[in-house]
Coordinates of C-alpha atoms in Angstrom, one line a residue:
Chain A
M1 CA 113.6 115.2 51.5
N2 CA 111.9 116.7 54.2
A3 CA 112.0 112.5 57.1
V4 CA 109.1 115.6 58.8
D5 CA 107.6 117.5 57.2
V6 CA 103.9 119.0 59.0
Q7 CA 102.2 120.8 57.6
G8 CA 98.8 122.9 59.1
L9 CA 98.3 120.9 61.6
S10 CA 95.7 121.0 64.2
H11 CA 94.4 118.5 67.3
R12 CA 91.5 119.2 69.9
Y13 CA 90.4 116.5 72.7
G14 CA 86.9 117.9 72.8
E15 CA 87.1 121.6 74.0
R16 CA 90.4 121.8 74.2
V17 CA 92.5 123.0 71.3
A18 CA 96.0 120.6 71.7
L19 CA 97.9 122.2 67.8
R20 CA 97.1 124.9 66.2
A21 CA 97.6 124.9 62.4
V22 CA 101.3 123.7 63.7
S23 CA 103.8 123.8 60.5
L24 CA 107.2 122.5 60.7
A25 CA 110.0 121.0 58.9
A26 CA 112.9 118.1 59.4
P27 CA 114.9 117.6 57.3
G28 CA 117.0 114.3 56.7
G29 CA 119.6 113.5 58.8
C30 CA 119.1 116.3 61.1
T31 CA 119.0 116.9 65.1
Y32 CA 115.7 118.7 65.7
G33 CA 115.1 119.7 69.0
L34 CA 111.2 120.7 70.5
L35 CA 110.3 122.5 73.2
G36 CA 108.3 124.3 75.0
P37 CA 106.3 123.7 78.5
N38 CA 103.9 122.0 79.4
G39 CA 101.2 121.5 77.8
G40 CA 102.1 123.0 74.6
G41 CA 101.5 121.2 72.1
K42 CA 105.0 118.4 72.4
S43 CA 103.9 115.2 73.7
T44 CA 100.0 115.9 71.0
L45 CA 102.1 116.9 68.2
F46 CA 104.6 113.2 69.5
R47 CA 101.8 111.1 69.3
I48 CA 100.4 112.1 65.9
L49 CA 104.0 111.8 64.5
S50 CA 104.4 108.5 65.8
T51 CA 100.5 107.1 64.6
L52 CA 98.9 106.8 68.0
L53 CA 96.5 110.0 67.3
R54 CA 94.3 110.9 64.1
P55 CA 95.4 115.2 63.5
T56 CA 92.4 116.6 63.8
D57 CA 93.1 118.9 60.6
G58 CA 96.5 119.2 58.2
T59 CA 98.9 117.2 57.4
A60 CA 101.9 115.3 58.8
V61 CA 103.7 112.5 56.5
V62 CA 106.9 110.7 58.4
M63 CA 109.3 110.5 55.3
G64 CA 107.5 110.5 53.1
L65 CA 103.9 108.4 54.1
D66 CA 101.4 110.8 55.4
V67 CA 100.4 109.5 59.2
R68 CA 95.9 109.5 58.3
T69 CA 96.5 106.5 55.4
E70 CA 99.4 104.5 55.5
A71 CA 100.4 104.1 59.5
A72 CA 101.4 101.0 59.1
R73 CA 104.0 101.3 56.9
I74 CA 104.6 104.4 58.5
R75 CA 105.0 101.7 62.1
P76 CA 108.5 100.2 60.5
L77 CA 110.6 103.2 59.8
I78 CA 110.4 104.8 63.3
G79 CA 112.1 104.5 66.2
V80 CA 109.6 106.0 69.0
V81 CA 110.0 106.4 73.2
L82 CA 107.1 108.5 74.2
Q83 CA 106.8 110.0 77.9
G84 CA 105.4 106.9 81.0
S85 CA 108.3 103.9 79.7
Y86 CA 107.6 101.1 77.8
L87 CA 109.8 98.9 79.4
D88 CA 108.2 96.4 81.8
G89 CA 110.1 96.5 84.8
K90 CA 109.6 92.4 86.2
L91 CA 111.7 92.0 82.7
T92 CA 115.3 91.8 82.1
V93 CA 117.0 93.8 80.2
R94 CA 117.7 91.1 77.8
E95 CA 113.7 90.3 77.6
N96 CA 112.0 93.5 76.7
L97 CA 114.5 93.8 74.0
M98 CA 113.6 90.2 72.4
Y99 CA 109.6 91.0 73.0
R100 CA 110.2 94.7 71.5
G101 CA 112.1 93.1 68.6
R102 CA 109.7 90.6 67.9
L103 CA 107.3 92.4 68.0
H104 CA 109.6 94.4 64.9
G105 CA 109.3 91.3 63.3
L106 CA 113.2 90.3 64.4
Y107 CA 113.4 86.6 65.6
G108 CA 116.6 84.8 66.3
R109 CA 120.6 85.4 66.0
R110 CA 119.5 88.5 64.2
L111 CA 118.2 89.8 67.6
R112 CA 119.7 88.6 69.2
N113 CA 122.9 90.0 67.5
G114 CA 121.0 93.1 67.9
I115 CA 120.4 93.0 71.5
A116 CA 124.5 92.6 72.3
G117 CA 125.7 95.4 69.9
R118 CA 122.8 98.5 70.6
L119 CA 122.9 97.0 74.5
A120 CA 127.5 97.5 73.7
Q121 CA 126.4 100.7 72.6
A122 CA 124.6 101.8 75.2
G123 CA 126.9 100.9 77.3
L124 CA 124.9 98.3 79.0
A125 CA 126.2 95.2 78.2
D126 CA 127.2 94.2 81.5
R127 CA 123.6 94.6 82.3
T128 CA 121.6 92.7 80.3
D129 CA 120.3 89.9 82.6
D130 CA 119.1 92.6 85.3
R131 CA 115.4 93.7 85.1
V132 CA 114.3 96.8 84.8
E133 CA 112.8 97.5 87.7
T134 CA 116.7 97.5 89.1
L135 CA 117.9 99.5 86.5
S136 CA 119.2 103.9 87.0
G137 CA 116.1 106.5 85.4
G138 CA 119.1 107.5 82.9
L139 CA 119.5 103.5 82.4
R140 CA 117.1 103.5 82.1
R141 CA 116.9 105.7 79.5
R142 CA 119.4 104.3 77.4
C143 CA 117.9 101.0 77.3
E144 CA 114.8 102.6 76.1
L145 CA 117.0 103.8 73.3
A146 CA 118.6 100.9 72.6
G147 CA 114.9 99.1 72.8
C148 CA 113.8 101.9 69.7
M149 CA 116.8 101.4 66.9
L150 CA 116.5 97.7 67.5
H151 CA 114.6 97.5 63.2
D152 CA 117.0 100.1 62.2
P153 CA 114.6 102.8 61.9
S154 CA 114.9 106.0 60.0
V155 CA 113.6 108.6 62.1
L156 CA 113.5 109.1 66.0
L157 CA 111.1 110.1 67.8
L158 CA 112.0 110.6 71.7
D159 CA 109.5 112.4 74.2
E160 CA 111.4 113.9 76.6
P161 CA 113.8 112.0 76.7
T162 CA 116.9 112.8 79.6
A163 CA 114.1 113.6 82.0
G164 CA 114.5 113.5 85.5
L165 CA 118.1 113.2 84.5
D166 CA 121.5 114.6 86.6
P167 CA 123.8 116.5 83.9
V168 CA 126.0 113.3 83.9
A169 CA 123.1 110.9 82.9
R170 CA 122.2 113.0 79.9
A171 CA 125.5 113.8 78.9
E172 CA 125.8 110.2 78.8
F173 CA 122.4 109.3 76.9
W174 CA 123.1 112.1 73.7
T175 CA 126.8 110.1 74.4
A176 CA 124.6 107.3 73.1
L177 CA 122.6 108.7 70.5
E178 CA 125.0 110.4 68.5
A179 CA 127.2 107.7 68.0
A180 CA 124.0 105.9 66.5
K181 CA 123.6 109.2 64.8
R182 CA 127.5 108.7 63.4
E183 CA 126.8 104.9 62.4
R184 CA 123.6 106.0 60.4
D185 CA 121.2 108.6 58.4
L186 CA 119.5 109.1 61.1
T187 CA 116.6 111.7 61.7
I188 CA 116.1 112.4 65.8
L189 CA 112.9 114.7 66.6
L190 CA 113.2 115.0 70.3
T191 CA 111.2 117.3 72.9
S192 CA 112.9 118.8 76.6
H193 CA 112.8 121.9 78.7
I194 CA 117.3 121.8 79.1
M195 CA 119.2 124.1 77.4
D196 CA 122.5 122.0 77.1
D197 CA 119.6 119.6 74.8
A198 CA 118.6 122.5 72.5
E199 CA 121.9 123.3 72.2
R200 CA 123.6 119.8 70.9
C201 CA 120.1 120.5 67.8
D202 CA 120.6 121.6 64.4
R203 CA 117.2 122.7 64.4
L204 CA 115.0 124.2 67.1
A205 CA 110.9 125.1 66.9
L206 CA 109.2 126.1 70.5
L207 CA 105.9 125.9 70.6
D208 CA 103.7 127.2 73.5
A209 CA 100.0 127.0 73.9
G210 CA 100.0 124.4 70.9
E211 CA 101.5 126.9 68.1
V212 CA 105.5 127.1 67.0
V213 CA 106.0 130.7 68.2
A214 CA 110.0 130.6 66.8
E215 CA 111.3 128.5 64.4
A216 CA 115.5 129.1 64.6
T217 CA 119.1 127.0 65.6
P218 CA 120.4 127.0 68.7
G219 CA 122.9 130.4 67.9
E220 CA 120.0 132.1 67.3
L221 CA 117.9 131.2 69.6
K222 CA 121.2 132.6 72.3
S223 CA 122.0 135.5 70.3
S224 CA 118.3 136.5 71.2
L225 CA 119.0 136.5 74.6
G226 CA 121.0 137.9 75.7
H227 CA 123.7 137.4 77.0
E228 CA 123.1 136.5 81.2
V229 CA 120.3 135.9 83.3
I230 CA 120.8 137.5 86.8
T231 CA 117.9 136.2 88.5
V232 CA 116.5 137.7 92.4
Q233 CA 114.3 136.8 95.0
S234 CA 112.7 139.1 97.4
S235 CA 110.0 139.4 100.3
M236 CA 108.1 141.8 97.2
G237 CA 107.8 138.8 94.3
A238 CA 105.5 140.7 90.9
D239 CA 106.0 143.9 92.5
L240 CA 109.9 144.3 91.6
V241 CA 109.4 144.2 88.1
D242 CA 108.1 147.8 88.5
R243 CA 110.9 148.7 90.6
V244 CA 113.5 147.5 88.6
R245 CA 112.1 149.8 85.7
E246 CA 111.6 152.2 87.9
R247 CA 115.1 152.6 89.6
V248 CA 117.8 151.0 87.3
G249 CA 115.8 151.0 84.1
L250 CA 115.5 147.1 83.8
N251 CA 113.5 144.8 82.3
A252 CA 112.5 142.8 84.2
A253 CA 110.2 139.4 83.8
W254 CA 108.6 137.4 87.0
T255 CA 108.4 134.2 86.2
G256 CA 106.1 132.8 89.8
E257 CA 109.0 132.5 91.5
H258 CA 111.1 134.6 91.2
V259 CA 112.5 137.9 88.7
R260 CA 115.3 137.3 86.1
I261 CA 116.6 140.1 83.9
R262 CA 118.5 140.1 80.8
V263 CA 121.9 141.5 79.8
D264 CA 124.3 142.3 78.4
D265 CA 127.3 143.0 81.9
G266 CA 126.0 140.6 84.3
K267 CA 129.3 141.3 86.4
A268 CA 128.6 145.7 86.5
W269 CA 124.6 145.1 86.9
L270 CA 124.8 143.3 90.2
G271 CA 126.8 145.1 91.9
K272 CA 124.4 147.9 89.9
L273 CA 121.2 146.1 91.3
I274 CA 122.3 145.8 95.4
D275 CA 123.1 149.2 96.5
A276 CA 120.0 150.2 94.1
F277 CA 118.6 147.4 96.6
P278 CA 119.7 148.2 99.5
G279 CA 119.3 144.5 102.0
E280 CA 115.9 143.6 99.7
F281 CA 116.8 140.9 98.1
T282 CA 117.3 137.5 99.5
S283 CA 119.3 136.2 97.3
I284 CA 120.6 137.0 94.0
A285 CA 122.8 135.4 91.0
L286 CA 124.2 135.2 87.8
S287 CA 123.4 132.5 85.3
R288 CA 123.4 131.4 81.6
P289 CA 119.7 131.8 79.4
S290 CA 118.0 129.1 79.5
I291 CA 115.2 127.9 77.7
E292 CA 112.7 129.6 80.3
D293 CA 114.1 132.9 79.2
V294 CA 113.2 131.8 76.0
F295 CA 109.4 132.2 76.7
L296 CA 109.7 134.5 79.0
A297 CA 110.3 136.7 76.0
E298 CA 107.8 135.6 73.9
A299 CA 105.2 136.1 76.5
T300 CA 106.1 139.6 77.1
G301 CA 106.0 140.6 72.9
G302 CA 109.7 138.9 72.1
T303 CA 111.0 142.4 72.2
E304 CA 114.2 143.0 73.5
P305 CA 114.2 144.3 77.1
E306 CA 115.9 147.9 76.5
G307 CA 118.8 149.3 78.4
L308 CA 120.7 146.2 77.7
T309 CA 124.1 148.1 78.6
P310 CA 124.6 149.5 81.5
Chain B
M1 CA 102.1 84.9 58.7
T2 CA 105.4 83.8 60.7
T3 CA 105.4 87.9 62.5
A4 CA 101.7 87.8 63.7
F5 CA 102.9 84.4 65.4
L6 CA 106.4 85.9 66.7
A7 CA 104.4 88.9 68.4
F8 CA 101.5 86.4 69.8
Y9 CA 104.3 84.6 71.2
S10 CA 106.5 87.5 72.5
V11 CA 102.6 89.5 73.9
W12 CA 102.3 85.8 75.5
L13 CA 105.1 85.1 77.1
R14 CA 105.5 88.4 79.4
E15 CA 102.3 87.2 81.1
A16 CA 103.4 84.0 81.4
V17 CA 107.1 85.4 82.5
R18 CA 105.2 88.4 84.5
F19 CA 103.0 85.6 86.5
V20 CA 106.0 82.9 87.2
R21 CA 108.2 85.9 88.5
Q22 CA 104.0 87.3 90.9
P23 CA 103.8 84.1 92.7
N24 CA 101.8 85.9 95.3
R25 CA 99.1 86.7 92.6
I26 CA 98.4 83.4 93.0
V27 CA 97.3 82.5 96.3
G28 CA 95.6 85.5 95.8
A29 CA 92.9 84.9 93.4
V30 CA 93.4 80.8 94.2
G31 CA 93.1 81.6 98.1
P32 CA 90.5 83.5 98.9
P33 CA 87.4 81.8 96.8
V34 CA 89.2 78.4 98.4
L35 CA 88.0 79.9 101.7
I36 CA 84.3 81.0 100.5
W37 CA 84.0 77.4 99.3
L38 CA 85.8 75.1 102.8
F39 CA 83.7 78.3 105.5
V40 CA 80.3 78.6 103.4
G41 CA 80.7 74.9 102.1
S42 CA 81.5 73.8 105.2
G43 CA 79.0 75.3 107.4
F44 CA 75.8 75.2 104.6
G45 CA 76.9 71.2 104.4
A46 CA 74.0 70.1 106.8
S47 CA 71.2 72.2 106.1
F48 CA 71.3 71.6 102.3
R49 CA 69.8 68.9 100.2
L50 CA 70.0 69.1 96.2
A51 CA 66.3 68.4 94.7
G52 CA 66.0 64.5 93.7
E53 CA 68.1 63.2 96.7
S54 CA 71.6 61.6 94.9
G55 CA 73.9 62.1 97.7
V56 CA 75.3 64.9 96.5
G57 CA 76.7 66.5 99.2
Y58 CA 77.7 70.9 99.6
L59 CA 80.6 70.3 99.2
E60 CA 80.7 68.8 96.4
Y61 CA 78.0 70.3 94.8
L62 CA 79.6 74.2 95.7
L63 CA 83.7 72.6 94.3
P64 CA 82.7 74.1 90.5
G65 CA 81.3 77.2 90.8
I66 CA 84.0 77.9 93.2
I67 CA 86.7 76.8 90.6
A68 CA 85.3 79.1 87.5
L69 CA 85.2 81.4 90.9
I70 CA 88.6 82.0 91.0
V71 CA 89.3 81.4 86.9
L72 CA 87.0 84.6 87.3
F73 CA 88.2 86.6 89.5
A74 CA 92.4 85.4 87.5
S75 CA 90.9 86.5 84.3
I76 CA 89.5 90.0 85.4
F77 CA 92.7 90.6 87.2
S78 CA 94.8 89.5 84.5
A79 CA 92.7 91.7 82.2
M80 CA 93.2 94.4 84.4
S81 CA 96.6 95.5 82.7
V82 CA 96.3 96.3 80.1
I83 CA 94.8 99.2 82.2
E84 CA 98.3 99.5 84.1
D85 CA 100.0 98.8 80.5
R86 CA 98.3 102.6 79.1
R87 CA 98.8 104.5 81.5
E88 CA 102.7 103.1 82.8
G89 CA 103.6 104.2 78.8
F90 CA 104.4 100.3 78.1
L91 CA 101.0 99.9 75.6
D92 CA 102.1 103.1 73.5
G93 CA 105.3 101.2 73.0
V94 CA 104.0 98.7 71.6
L95 CA 101.2 99.9 69.2
V96 CA 104.2 102.3 67.5
T97 CA 105.8 98.3 66.1
P98 CA 104.0 97.0 63.3
A99 CA 102.9 94.6 64.5
P100 CA 99.3 93.9 64.6
R101 CA 97.1 95.6 66.3
S102 CA 93.7 92.2 66.4
V103 CA 97.1 89.8 67.6
V104 CA 98.8 92.2 70.1
V105 CA 95.1 92.0 71.1
G106 CA 95.3 87.7 71.2
G107 CA 98.5 87.2 73.2
K108 CA 97.2 89.3 75.4
I109 CA 94.4 87.0 76.0
A110 CA 96.2 84.0 75.2
G111 CA 98.5 85.3 78.1
G112 CA 95.8 86.3 80.8
S113 CA 93.6 83.5 80.4
S114 CA 97.1 81.2 80.6
Q115 CA 97.0 82.2 83.8
A116 CA 93.0 81.6 84.7
F117 CA 93.6 78.9 83.6
V118 CA 97.2 77.7 85.9
Q119 CA 95.0 79.0 88.5
G120 CA 91.2 76.7 88.3
A121 CA 93.3 73.6 87.6
I122 CA 95.4 74.6 90.8
L123 CA 91.7 73.1 92.2
V124 CA 90.8 70.7 90.1
L125 CA 93.4 68.6 90.4
A126 CA 92.5 69.0 93.2
A127 CA 89.2 67.8 92.9
P128 CA 89.6 63.8 93.2
L129 CA 90.6 63.8 96.3
A130 CA 87.1 66.3 97.8
V131 CA 84.5 64.3 94.9
P132 CA 85.3 60.1 95.6
G133 CA 85.0 58.6 91.8
L134 CA 85.8 61.4 89.9
G135 CA 88.4 59.4 87.1
L136 CA 90.3 61.0 84.8
G137 CA 89.0 61.6 82.1
A138 CA 86.1 63.6 84.1
V139 CA 88.7 65.6 85.0
A140 CA 90.4 66.4 81.4
T141 CA 87.1 66.7 80.1
A142 CA 86.4 69.4 83.7
L143 CA 90.2 71.0 82.4
G144 CA 88.8 71.6 78.7
S145 CA 85.7 73.0 79.8
L146 CA 88.3 75.4 82.3
A147 CA 89.6 76.8 79.0
L148 CA 86.9 77.6 77.5
V149 CA 85.9 80.0 80.2
A150 CA 89.3 80.7 81.2
V151 CA 89.1 82.2 77.1
G152 CA 85.9 83.6 77.4
L153 CA 86.2 85.6 80.7
T154 CA 89.7 87.4 79.8
A155 CA 88.3 87.8 76.2
F156 CA 85.2 90.2 77.9
G157 CA 87.5 92.4 80.8
C158 CA 89.7 93.2 78.3
A159 CA 87.4 94.2 75.7
M160 CA 85.6 96.7 78.8
A161 CA 89.2 97.5 80.0
W162 CA 90.4 98.5 76.3
R163 CA 88.8 101.3 77.4
M164 CA 89.3 102.5 80.8
D165 CA 92.1 104.4 82.6
S166 CA 91.6 103.7 85.9
T167 CA 91.9 99.9 87.3
Q168 CA 90.0 101.6 90.4
G169 CA 86.8 102.2 87.9
Y170 CA 87.4 99.1 86.0
H171 CA 87.6 97.1 89.5
A172 CA 84.1 98.5 90.1
I173 CA 82.5 97.8 87.4
M174 CA 83.4 93.8 87.7
N175 CA 82.9 94.1 91.1
L176 CA 78.9 95.0 90.1
L177 CA 78.9 93.4 87.2
L178 CA 80.9 89.7 88.4
M179 CA 79.4 89.8 91.8
P180 CA 76.2 89.1 90.8
M181 CA 76.6 86.6 87.6
W182 CA 78.4 84.9 89.7
L183 CA 75.8 84.4 92.6
L184 CA 73.4 83.7 89.9
S185 CA 75.0 81.5 88.0
G186 CA 74.2 78.4 89.9
A187 CA 77.2 77.9 91.5
V188 CA 75.7 78.3 94.5
F189 CA 72.4 77.0 93.9
P190 CA 71.2 75.5 91.4
L191 CA 68.7 76.8 89.0
T192 CA 65.7 74.0 90.2
G193 CA 64.4 75.8 93.3
A194 CA 64.9 79.3 92.3
P195 CA 61.7 82.0 91.7
V196 CA 60.5 82.0 87.8
V197 CA 62.2 85.7 87.5
M198 CA 65.9 84.5 88.8
R199 CA 65.8 81.4 86.6
W200 CA 65.1 83.5 83.3
L201 CA 68.1 86.4 84.9
M202 CA 69.9 83.3 84.8
L203 CA 69.7 81.3 82.5
A204 CA 70.1 84.7 80.6
N205 CA 73.6 84.9 81.8
P206 CA 76.5 83.1 80.3
M207 CA 78.2 82.4 84.1
T208 CA 76.2 80.1 84.3
Y209 CA 76.5 78.3 81.7
A210 CA 80.3 78.8 82.2
V211 CA 79.8 76.8 85.6
A212 CA 77.4 74.4 84.2
A213 CA 80.2 73.6 81.3
I214 CA 82.5 73.3 84.5
R215 CA 79.5 71.1 86.8
G216 CA 79.4 68.2 83.5
P217 CA 82.3 65.9 83.6
F218 CA 82.0 66.1 88.0
Y219 CA 79.3 64.5 88.4
A220 CA 78.3 62.7 85.1
G221 CA 75.2 60.7 85.9
S222 CA 74.2 62.6 88.5
A223 CA 71.4 64.2 88.9
A224 CA 73.4 67.6 89.9
S225 CA 75.9 67.5 87.1
A226 CA 72.2 69.3 84.7
P227 CA 71.2 71.0 87.5
G228 CA 67.6 72.8 85.9
P229 CA 67.2 73.0 81.2
V230 CA 70.5 73.0 80.7
S231 CA 73.3 70.2 79.8
F232 CA 76.0 69.9 79.4
E233 CA 76.7 70.3 75.5
L234 CA 74.4 72.9 75.3
A235 CA 76.5 74.4 78.3
I236 CA 80.2 74.4 76.0
G237 CA 78.3 75.8 73.2
V238 CA 77.3 79.4 75.1
T239 CA 80.6 78.6 76.6
F240 CA 82.0 78.9 73.1
A241 CA 80.8 81.6 71.3
F242 CA 80.7 83.7 75.1
A243 CA 84.9 83.5 74.1
V244 CA 84.5 83.6 70.5
L245 CA 81.9 87.5 70.2
M246 CA 84.6 88.4 73.5
A247 CA 87.4 88.0 71.5
A248 CA 86.0 89.2 68.4
L249 CA 84.7 92.4 71.0
A250 CA 87.6 92.4 72.4
T251 CA 89.9 92.9 69.0
A252 CA 87.1 95.3 67.8
M253 CA 87.8 98.2 70.9
A254 CA 91.6 97.9 70.1
A255 CA 91.3 98.8 66.6
R256 CA 89.4 101.7 66.8
P257 CA 92.5 104.7 67.8
A258 CA 92.7 104.7 71.9
R259 CA 92.3 108.3 72.9
A260 CA 94.9 109.7 74.1

């Protein structure tokens, strides 16, 4: 059974269309990543799935229940962390989780033991009685994760759970998430900008301007991107895109800050580019492809750049 | 039933804990009205003479209105936390749980009015110092009135705040609405001497009844207890109806799906 099933879902805020006939399905037990630029519609989709917003059109089904008509039955089954924080900085970690647990109808020993267990799992046991305002961003995220699982939900909806975290905090967050997943049958939907997050998902959907522009596994996504990316900064700005094509025959893309070129053999192309543009770059760097490159590729029609090999 | 009570208690408890941890809020809500009372009360005192020669001085006359003002400030301020909760994403976290929205709103009103009540009660308990001969029974009755007024005003604030997304906008609207309501409530001057048009405005003003409900026990038996046509019983009745109506309105506002 699909834990989350979305068919032809559309949403409009007045004139502005946030979602355009989105369809996607997350099988039970999978980790499903939604990637996309800000304003792409991810948060709207999450607000609909978490029963906060009624869609304009189409259907969204969570654990076999329709968000339109069975919201009250969905709420006990989902654990939700949206953008912004549901934690109150003036309360301690324990008080925040007690608050949340009671809203889910938990109390007494069961609630206390649940909180202790979740906090231990999240590596927060020693911060239980500290006020949330004293926690770092990474600890806060893990605290939110612990809190949204107190009632043993079947589906987690996490909107940008790793935003603003450094790589170490992000890795710790994933450790906590994977520990929770091993313990029970849990379907996770999350949004992210970060390639590392995408690689940990079983399945990915790319959402841009309210539409699903691609659905793939992380492997498929990466192989469509080429192996490496050369990032160039120069005083030429966007004009560099045309000159790169003229001089070395590579397709490049302008990101608004710098020019990115996808290549197979980065080391060889690095030298060729520097020879072709002597002294004209302010910087040049070689890196692995990122989510941004997927969108640049989609924005330029999704075609593979020519001349992948030197 | 248990789950509803748990949710109600949880929402109320959070407001209470936050209140206790931010004591400067008490100073902010109680301080200004007390200063108004001292400055205006002693400044006007010499030239104020209540019709009927009851012997009530202006400081004494003004005190119930000042208590109402404290509750007004405190209620409106605590209801403002609805907007902050929405902006920070805290409210979303509450609304995705199975707790019924009416219960969440009820807990919020209970939490906010508890804070307003405590702040107003500080002055009610201190009132015997300013009003000689004020008995224990009168103080207890005044506390009861205070609780009703606090619930009504907090519910009113919650109903207004639920659809708003900026605390500045909320403040502006509340000041526009509440200052005239307070000034025309019989808090500063009695209904009896006012021009006819103003008297009608005052009779249509729910604050008039709130102030009269607090004032009643203070001067039971003296002319100042019932300035004009508002009796203590009528004041309590209207204040109670206002509280019920506003609580229903706040619940209805929350029941509709929120805008994103």
